[in-house]
mmCIF file of C-alpha atoms and ligand atoms in Angstrom:
data_model
loop_
_atom_site.group_PDB
_atom_site.id
_atom_site.type_symbol
_atom_site.label_atom_id
_atom_site.label_comp_id
_atom_site.label_asym_id
_atom_site.label_seq_id
_atom_site.Cartn_x
_atom_site.Cartn_y
_atom_site.Cartn_z
ATOM 1 C CA UNK A 1 -19.547 -16.547 3.298
ATOM 2 C CA UNK A 2 -17.622 -18.369 6.027
ATOM 3 C CA UNK A 3 -14.094 -17.403 7.073
ATOM 4 C CA UNK A 4 -12.990 -20.862 5.898
ATOM 5 C CA UNK A 5 -14.292 -20.238 2.367
ATOM 6 C CA UNK A 6 -12.754 -16.764 2.299
ATOM 7 C CA UNK A 7 -9.391 -18.254 3.248
ATOM 8 C CA UNK A 8 -9.636 -20.688 0.339
ATOM 9 C CA UNK A 9 -10.176 -17.747 -2.033
ATOM 10 C CA UNK A 10 -6.856 -16.249 -0.950
ATOM 11 C CA UNK A 11 -4.879 -19.433 -1.718
ATOM 12 C CA UNK A 12 -3.140 -20.281 -4.961
ATOM 13 C CA UNK A 13 -4.862 -22.917 -7.141
ATOM 14 C CA UNK A 14 -2.104 -23.030 -9.737
ATOM 15 C CA UNK A 15 -0.637 -26.409 -8.651
ATOM 16 C CA UNK A 16 -3.991 -28.231 -8.859
ATOM 17 C CA UNK A 17 -4.206 -30.328 -11.971
ATOM 18 C CA UNK A 18 -7.992 -30.819 -12.105
ATOM 19 C CA UNK A 19 -8.713 -27.666 -14.067
ATOM 20 C CA UNK A 20 -10.745 -27.771 -17.225
ATOM 21 C CA UNK A 21 -9.305 -25.878 -20.178
ATOM 22 C CA UNK A 22 -9.695 -22.109 -19.834
ATOM 23 C CA UNK A 23 -11.574 -20.139 -22.476
ATOM 24 C CA UNK A 24 -8.178 -18.883 -23.648
ATOM 25 C CA UNK A 25 -6.875 -22.459 -24.029
ATOM 26 C CA UNK A 26 -10.099 -23.379 -25.880
ATOM 27 C CA UNK A 27 -9.273 -20.573 -28.318
ATOM 28 C CA UNK A 28 -12.263 -18.393 -27.449
ATOM 29 C CA UNK A 29 -11.848 -14.727 -28.429
ATOM 30 C CA UNK A 30 -10.333 -12.522 -25.779
ATOM 31 C CA UNK A 31 -12.607 -10.132 -23.901
ATOM 32 C CA UNK A 32 -12.363 -6.412 -24.701
ATOM 33 C CA UNK A 33 -9.587 -4.509 -22.962
ATOM 34 C CA UNK A 34 -11.931 -1.822 -21.729
ATOM 35 C CA UNK A 35 -15.686 -1.687 -21.284
ATOM 36 C CA UNK A 36 -17.412 -0.764 -24.540
ATOM 37 C CA UNK A 37 -19.098 2.610 -24.860
ATOM 38 C CA UNK A 38 -21.538 3.827 -27.474
ATOM 39 C CA UNK A 39 -19.185 5.809 -29.724
ATOM 40 C CA UNK A 40 -20.697 9.005 -31.096
ATOM 41 C CA UNK A 41 -23.433 9.035 -28.465
ATOM 42 C CA UNK A 42 -21.429 10.056 -25.423
ATOM 43 C CA UNK A 43 -19.642 13.218 -24.459
ATOM 44 C CA UNK A 44 -15.901 12.576 -24.335
ATOM 45 C CA UNK A 45 -13.300 14.551 -22.401
ATOM 46 C CA UNK A 46 -9.823 14.532 -23.958
ATOM 47 C CA UNK A 47 -7.196 14.370 -21.216
ATOM 48 C CA UNK A 48 -3.857 16.157 -21.594
ATOM 49 C CA UNK A 49 -0.780 13.941 -22.051
ATOM 50 C CA UNK A 50 0.553 12.778 -18.651
ATOM 51 C CA UNK A 51 2.949 15.609 -17.705
ATOM 52 C CA UNK A 52 5.712 15.149 -15.089
ATOM 53 C CA UNK A 53 5.613 18.956 -14.741
ATOM 54 C CA UNK A 54 2.729 18.611 -12.254
ATOM 55 C CA UNK A 55 4.929 16.681 -9.795
ATOM 56 C CA UNK A 56 6.016 18.818 -6.847
ATOM 57 C CA UNK A 57 7.715 16.084 -4.784
ATOM 58 C CA UNK A 58 9.892 13.990 -7.066
ATOM 59 C CA UNK A 59 12.152 12.279 -4.494
ATOM 60 C CA UNK A 60 11.131 8.662 -4.208
ATOM 61 C CA UNK A 61 12.419 8.065 -0.685
ATOM 62 C CA UNK A 62 10.566 11.161 0.488
ATOM 63 C CA UNK A 63 7.362 9.866 -1.112
ATOM 64 C CA UNK A 64 7.695 6.550 0.704
ATOM 65 C CA UNK A 65 8.307 8.294 4.011
ATOM 66 C CA UNK A 66 5.470 10.783 3.540
ATOM 67 C CA UNK A 67 2.846 8.340 2.274
ATOM 68 C CA UNK A 68 0.013 7.869 4.669
ATOM 69 C CA UNK A 69 -3.767 7.535 4.509
ATOM 70 C CA UNK A 70 -5.110 11.061 4.343
ATOM 71 C CA UNK A 71 -8.695 11.764 5.281
ATOM 72 C CA UNK A 72 -8.739 15.575 5.307
ATOM 73 C CA UNK A 73 -8.670 17.560 2.100
ATOM 74 C CA UNK A 74 -8.672 21.256 1.275
ATOM 75 C CA UNK A 75 -11.384 22.800 -0.921
ATOM 76 C CA UNK A 76 -8.832 23.168 -3.724
ATOM 77 C CA UNK A 77 -9.576 21.635 -7.116
ATOM 78 C CA UNK A 78 -7.371 19.388 -9.181
ATOM 79 C CA UNK A 79 -6.376 20.623 -12.621
ATOM 80 C CA UNK A 80 -7.151 18.337 -15.556
ATOM 81 C CA UNK A 81 -3.360 17.842 -15.894
ATOM 82 C CA UNK A 82 -3.171 16.557 -12.314
ATOM 83 C CA UNK A 83 -6.106 14.205 -12.847
ATOM 84 C CA UNK A 84 -4.512 12.986 -16.062
ATOM 85 C CA UNK A 85 -1.320 12.171 -14.132
ATOM 86 C CA UNK A 86 -3.223 10.245 -11.449
ATOM 87 C CA UNK A 87 -5.137 8.251 -14.062
ATOM 88 C CA UNK A 88 -1.952 7.436 -15.953
ATOM 89 C CA UNK A 89 -0.185 6.358 -12.747
ATOM 90 C CA UNK A 90 -3.005 3.993 -11.808
ATOM 91 C CA UNK A 91 -4.423 2.567 -15.050
ATOM 92 C CA UNK A 92 -2.844 4.382 -18.031
ATOM 93 C CA UNK A 93 -1.960 2.202 -21.015
ATOM 94 C CA UNK A 94 1.705 2.199 -22.040
ATOM 95 C CA UNK A 95 1.328 -0.403 -24.732
ATOM 96 C CA UNK A 96 -1.243 -2.752 -26.270
ATOM 97 C CA UNK A 97 0.458 -6.114 -26.704
ATOM 98 C CA UNK A 98 0.077 -9.113 -28.980
ATOM 99 C CA UNK A 99 -2.771 -8.690 -31.425
ATOM 100 C CA UNK A 100 -4.592 -6.568 -28.880
ATOM 101 C CA UNK A 101 -5.262 -9.180 -26.223
ATOM 102 C CA UNK A 102 -3.544 -7.403 -23.324
ATOM 103 C CA UNK A 103 -2.127 -4.085 -22.170
ATOM 104 C CA UNK A 104 0.924 -2.961 -20.272
ATOM 105 C CA UNK A 105 0.376 -0.301 -17.648
ATOM 106 C CA UNK A 106 2.316 1.395 -14.816
ATOM 107 C CA UNK A 107 0.977 -1.304 -12.450
ATOM 108 C CA UNK A 108 1.501 -5.062 -12.728
ATOM 109 C CA UNK A 109 -1.465 -7.402 -13.271
ATOM 110 C CA UNK A 110 -1.470 -11.200 -13.455
ATOM 111 C CA UNK A 111 -1.259 -12.179 -17.133
ATOM 112 C CA UNK A 112 -1.492 -8.451 -17.977
ATOM 113 C CA UNK A 113 -5.284 -8.913 -17.849
ATOM 114 C CA UNK A 114 -5.990 -5.618 -16.012
ATOM 115 C CA UNK A 115 -9.586 -6.630 -15.253
ATOM 116 C CA UNK A 116 -10.682 -3.246 -13.846
ATOM 117 C CA UNK A 117 -12.511 -0.129 -14.942
ATOM 118 C CA UNK A 118 -11.901 3.230 -13.273
ATOM 119 C CA UNK A 119 -14.910 5.390 -12.473
ATOM 120 C CA UNK A 120 -14.502 8.879 -11.085
ATOM 121 C CA UNK A 121 -16.931 10.689 -8.821
ATOM 122 C CA UNK A 122 -15.809 14.248 -9.481
ATOM 123 C CA UNK A 123 -16.554 17.176 -7.197
ATOM 124 C CA UNK A 124 -13.755 19.603 -8.159
ATOM 125 C CA UNK A 125 -11.549 19.017 -11.209
ATOM 126 C CA UNK A 126 -10.798 21.891 -13.610
ATOM 127 C CA UNK A 127 -13.908 22.921 -15.527
ATOM 128 C CA UNK A 128 -15.493 19.464 -15.410
ATOM 129 C CA UNK A 129 -19.154 19.301 -14.437
ATOM 130 C CA UNK A 130 -19.451 17.516 -11.061
ATOM 131 C CA UNK A 131 -20.688 13.977 -11.589
ATOM 132 C CA UNK A 132 -19.729 10.452 -12.560
ATOM 133 C CA UNK A 133 -17.191 9.751 -15.292
ATOM 134 C CA UNK A 134 -15.430 6.648 -16.585
ATOM 135 C CA UNK A 135 -11.810 6.510 -17.702
ATOM 136 C CA UNK A 136 -11.057 5.150 -21.175
ATOM 137 C CA UNK A 137 -7.467 3.972 -20.736
ATOM 138 C CA UNK A 138 -6.961 2.958 -24.394
ATOM 139 C CA UNK A 139 -7.492 6.524 -25.623
ATOM 140 C CA UNK A 140 -6.708 8.364 -22.345
ATOM 141 C CA UNK A 141 -10.105 10.069 -22.272
ATOM 142 C CA UNK A 142 -13.053 10.326 -19.930
ATOM 143 C CA UNK A 143 -16.645 9.500 -20.730
ATOM 144 C CA UNK A 144 -19.128 11.718 -18.960
ATOM 145 C CA UNK A 145 -21.854 9.488 -17.510
ATOM 146 C CA UNK A 146 -24.012 11.630 -15.240
ATOM 147 C CA UNK A 147 -24.041 15.086 -13.651
ATOM 148 C CA UNK A 148 -24.571 15.194 -9.895
ATOM 149 C CA UNK A 149 -24.205 17.881 -7.265
ATOM 150 C CA UNK A 150 -25.292 15.363 -4.610
ATOM 151 C CA UNK A 151 -22.077 13.346 -4.547
ATOM 152 C CA UNK A 152 -20.838 14.338 -1.057
ATOM 153 C CA UNK A 153 -24.033 13.012 0.573
ATOM 154 C CA UNK A 154 -24.427 10.006 -1.710
ATOM 155 C CA UNK A 155 -20.821 8.937 -1.213
ATOM 156 C CA UNK A 156 -20.894 9.403 2.561
ATOM 157 C CA UNK A 157 -23.967 7.162 2.743
ATOM 158 C CA UNK A 158 -22.614 4.545 0.340
ATOM 159 C CA UNK A 159 -19.396 4.435 2.372
ATOM 160 C CA UNK A 160 -21.005 3.658 5.700
ATOM 161 C CA UNK A 161 -20.910 7.211 7.016
ATOM 162 C CA UNK A 162 -17.284 7.948 6.071
ATOM 163 C CA UNK A 163 -17.999 11.596 5.212
ATOM 164 C CA UNK A 164 -14.478 12.443 4.087
ATOM 165 C CA UNK A 165 -14.996 10.217 1.021
ATOM 166 C CA UNK A 166 -17.580 12.612 -0.405
ATOM 167 C CA UNK A 167 -15.543 15.681 0.495
ATOM 168 C CA UNK A 168 -12.580 14.848 -1.745
ATOM 169 C CA UNK A 169 -11.995 16.675 -5.034
ATOM 170 C CA UNK A 170 -12.411 13.345 -6.781
ATOM 171 C CA UNK A 171 -13.021 9.716 -5.856
ATOM 172 C CA UNK A 172 -11.380 6.894 -7.795
ATOM 173 C CA UNK A 173 -13.724 3.873 -7.859
ATOM 174 C CA UNK A 174 -12.414 0.619 -9.304
ATOM 175 C CA UNK A 175 -14.870 -1.932 -10.619
ATOM 176 C CA UNK A 176 -13.905 -5.423 -11.649
ATOM 177 C CA UNK A 177 -14.987 -7.151 -14.875
ATOM 178 C CA UNK A 178 -14.070 -10.671 -13.707
ATOM 179 C CA UNK A 179 -14.363 -12.404 -17.093
ATOM 180 C CA UNK A 180 -11.394 -10.405 -18.399
ATOM 181 C CA UNK A 181 -9.221 -12.430 -15.985
ATOM 182 C CA UNK A 182 -11.371 -15.620 -15.811
ATOM 183 C CA UNK A 183 -10.928 -15.980 -19.602
ATOM 184 C CA UNK A 184 -7.317 -16.881 -18.815
ATOM 185 C CA UNK A 185 -7.299 -18.038 -15.175
ATOM 186 C CA UNK A 186 -10.813 -19.461 -14.538
ATOM 187 C CA UNK A 187 -11.492 -19.971 -10.836
ATOM 188 C CA UNK A 188 -7.994 -19.015 -9.801
ATOM 189 C CA UNK A 189 -8.412 -15.533 -11.291
ATOM 190 C CA UNK A 190 -9.979 -14.085 -8.175
ATOM 191 C CA UNK A 191 -6.997 -14.259 -5.859
ATOM 192 C CA UNK A 192 -4.913 -12.430 -8.447
ATOM 193 C CA UNK A 193 -7.554 -9.772 -8.993
ATOM 194 C CA UNK A 194 -7.527 -8.850 -5.305
ATOM 195 C CA UNK A 195 -3.755 -8.501 -5.432
ATOM 196 C CA UNK A 196 -3.870 -6.545 -8.707
ATOM 197 C CA UNK A 197 -6.197 -3.892 -7.360
ATOM 198 C CA UNK A 198 -3.881 -3.317 -4.399
ATOM 199 C CA UNK A 199 -1.110 -2.339 -6.801
ATOM 200 C CA UNK A 200 -3.400 0.214 -8.418
ATOM 201 C CA UNK A 201 -4.305 1.854 -5.139
ATOM 202 C CA UNK A 202 -0.680 1.904 -3.992
ATOM 203 C CA UNK A 203 0.271 3.791 -7.162
ATOM 204 C CA UNK A 204 -2.528 6.240 -6.402
ATOM 205 C CA UNK A 205 -1.102 6.774 -2.913
ATOM 206 C CA UNK A 206 2.367 7.532 -4.293
ATOM 207 C CA UNK A 207 1.209 9.588 -7.271
ATOM 208 C CA UNK A 208 -1.125 11.674 -5.096
ATOM 209 C CA UNK A 209 1.673 12.296 -2.608
ATOM 210 C CA UNK A 210 3.928 13.397 -5.481
ATOM 211 C CA UNK A 211 1.328 16.033 -6.435
ATOM 212 C CA UNK A 212 1.053 17.391 -2.900
ATOM 213 C CA UNK A 213 -2.268 15.602 -2.521
ATOM 214 C CA UNK A 214 -3.447 12.629 -0.510
ATOM 215 C CA UNK A 215 -5.708 9.599 -0.642
ATOM 216 C CA UNK A 216 -7.113 6.854 1.562
ATOM 217 C CA UNK A 217 -7.946 3.296 0.507
ATOM 218 C CA UNK A 218 -11.577 2.417 1.194
ATOM 219 C CA UNK A 219 -12.605 -1.190 1.697
ATOM 220 C CA UNK A 220 -15.572 -0.487 3.993
ATOM 221 C CA UNK A 221 -18.362 0.459 1.611
ATOM 222 C CA UNK A 222 -21.928 -0.648 0.891
ATOM 223 C CA UNK A 223 -21.598 -2.985 -2.100
ATOM 224 C CA UNK A 224 -25.185 -2.547 -3.303
ATOM 225 C CA UNK A 225 -25.130 1.251 -2.940
ATOM 226 C CA UNK A 226 -21.833 1.679 -4.782
ATOM 227 C CA UNK A 227 -22.847 -0.707 -7.577
ATOM 228 C CA UNK A 228 -26.156 1.168 -7.892
ATOM 229 C CA UNK A 229 -24.392 4.550 -8.002
ATOM 230 C CA UNK A 230 -22.391 3.361 -11.013
ATOM 231 C CA UNK A 231 -25.308 1.378 -12.495
ATOM 232 C CA UNK A 232 -23.342 -1.902 -12.395
ATOM 233 C CA UNK A 233 -25.113 -5.265 -12.419
ATOM 234 C CA UNK A 234 -23.107 -6.613 -9.460
ATOM 235 C CA UNK A 235 -22.396 -9.898 -11.269
ATOM 236 C CA UNK A 236 -20.373 -9.268 -14.423
ATOM 237 C CA UNK A 237 -19.112 -5.965 -13.059
ATOM 238 C CA UNK A 238 -18.959 -4.774 -9.465
ATOM 239 C CA UNK A 239 -17.047 -2.300 -7.311
ATOM 240 C CA UNK A 240 -14.006 -3.762 -5.534
ATOM 241 C CA UNK A 241 -12.173 -0.779 -4.055
ATOM 242 C CA UNK A 242 -12.206 2.987 -3.981
ATOM 243 C CA UNK A 243 -10.117 5.934 -2.869
ATOM 244 C CA UNK A 244 -10.964 9.620 -2.410
ATOM 245 C CA UNK A 245 -8.208 12.019 -3.504
ATOM 246 C CA UNK A 246 -7.778 15.658 -2.581
ATOM 247 C CA UNK A 247 -5.261 18.402 -2.023
ATOM 248 C CA UNK A 248 -3.922 18.465 1.548
HETATM 249 C C1 FMN B 301 -7.785 -2.933 1.883
HETATM 250 C C2 FMN B 301 -7.841 -1.669 2.687
HETATM 251 C C3 FMN B 301 -9.057 -1.165 3.095
HETATM 252 C C4 FMN B 301 -9.126 0.030 3.813
HETATM 253 N N1 FMN B 301 -10.355 0.560 4.126
HETATM 254 C C5 FMN B 301 -10.423 1.749 4.790
HETATM 255 C C6 FMN B 301 -11.689 2.365 5.037
HETATM 256 O O1 FMN B 301 -12.749 1.867 4.665
HETATM 257 N N2 FMN B 301 -11.700 3.538 5.718
HETATM 258 C C7 FMN B 301 -10.552 4.162 6.117
HETATM 259 O O2 FMN B 301 -10.625 5.235 6.721
HETATM 260 N N3 FMN B 301 -9.327 3.615 5.884
HETATM 261 C C8 FMN B 301 -9.242 2.431 5.208
HETATM 262 N N4 FMN B 301 -8.003 1.893 4.905
HETATM 263 C C9 FMN B 301 -6.775 2.601 5.293
HETATM 264 C C10 FMN B 301 -6.108 1.945 6.504
HETATM 265 O O3 FMN B 301 -6.867 2.218 7.658
HETATM 266 C C11 FMN B 301 -4.675 2.497 6.642
HETATM 267 O O4 FMN B 301 -3.907 2.088 5.519
HETATM 268 C C12 FMN B 301 -4.024 2.007 7.917
HETATM 269 O O5 FMN B 301 -4.662 2.546 9.044
HETATM 270 C C13 FMN B 301 -2.553 2.367 7.966
HETATM 271 O O6 FMN B 301 -2.385 3.774 7.854
HETATM 272 P P1 FMN B 301 -1.442 4.421 6.724
HETATM 273 O O7 FMN B 301 -2.047 4.050 5.376
HETATM 274 O O8 FMN B 301 -1.544 5.904 6.989
HETATM 275 O O9 FMN B 301 -0.076 3.881 6.878
HETATM 276 C C14 FMN B 301 -7.921 0.705 4.184
HETATM 277 C C15 FMN B 301 -6.690 0.188 3.766
HETATM 278 C C16 FMN B 301 -6.641 -0.961 3.027
HETATM 279 C C17 FMN B 301 -5.295 -1.447 2.549
#
């Protein structure tokens, strides 16, 4: 893609009047708020209620001052309570609105579409088996997708040799399901989605810092390798951003 075309993607298309009706305006049913999963067939992990008791650094100004991209982590694990807090801070659901067409979360999202799924590559969290999980924000649970003790190597390779990614206790990987936002915003959904995902990662930075942990945004990754790791089709769902998190 040329730089010129990329620049166009970043611009607002709201003032253009040549848009066809969106699927929402045509009255088409709204897309599901989280990716479906075969109920009854998958192992589910119940997460504890988000607990402010895990926060060791509550002062907001201090958090802002201390926040930085952290690429070195200790071998310490996260507790399930700490992971629960990080998931709530980034994509937890505070409220389902309307007749179930949108959600409100700790981060803003254009039209409250929240067009992302959170996958976790877990090395060290409580008693969880190392492997790939997906967050179910509507019920605040995890689905266990696949065990793997090869994550450090796989993640280093899929992140262009950035070895620290695979060494974290846990890696947050955000995929995008573009139709969830296109249903409302058509071809001007994409600019908003890039902005939305930045809010999520910023909350992860601040929430991790509050726990005495650290993270680093990762934009330099191998698209095909990361999509393959999560078994995503790369068209209707694809990885957009990720961030390893660990104790520091
Ligand atoms: C969109 C985006 C992509 C980034 N990608 C990477 C990355 O692939 N690898 C990395 O080590 N840091 C990455 N970073 C972190 C930046 O290098 C970091 O934010 C910057 O150097 C400023 O440092 P600070 O976050 O400590 O203030 C990324 C940050 C952003 C916002």
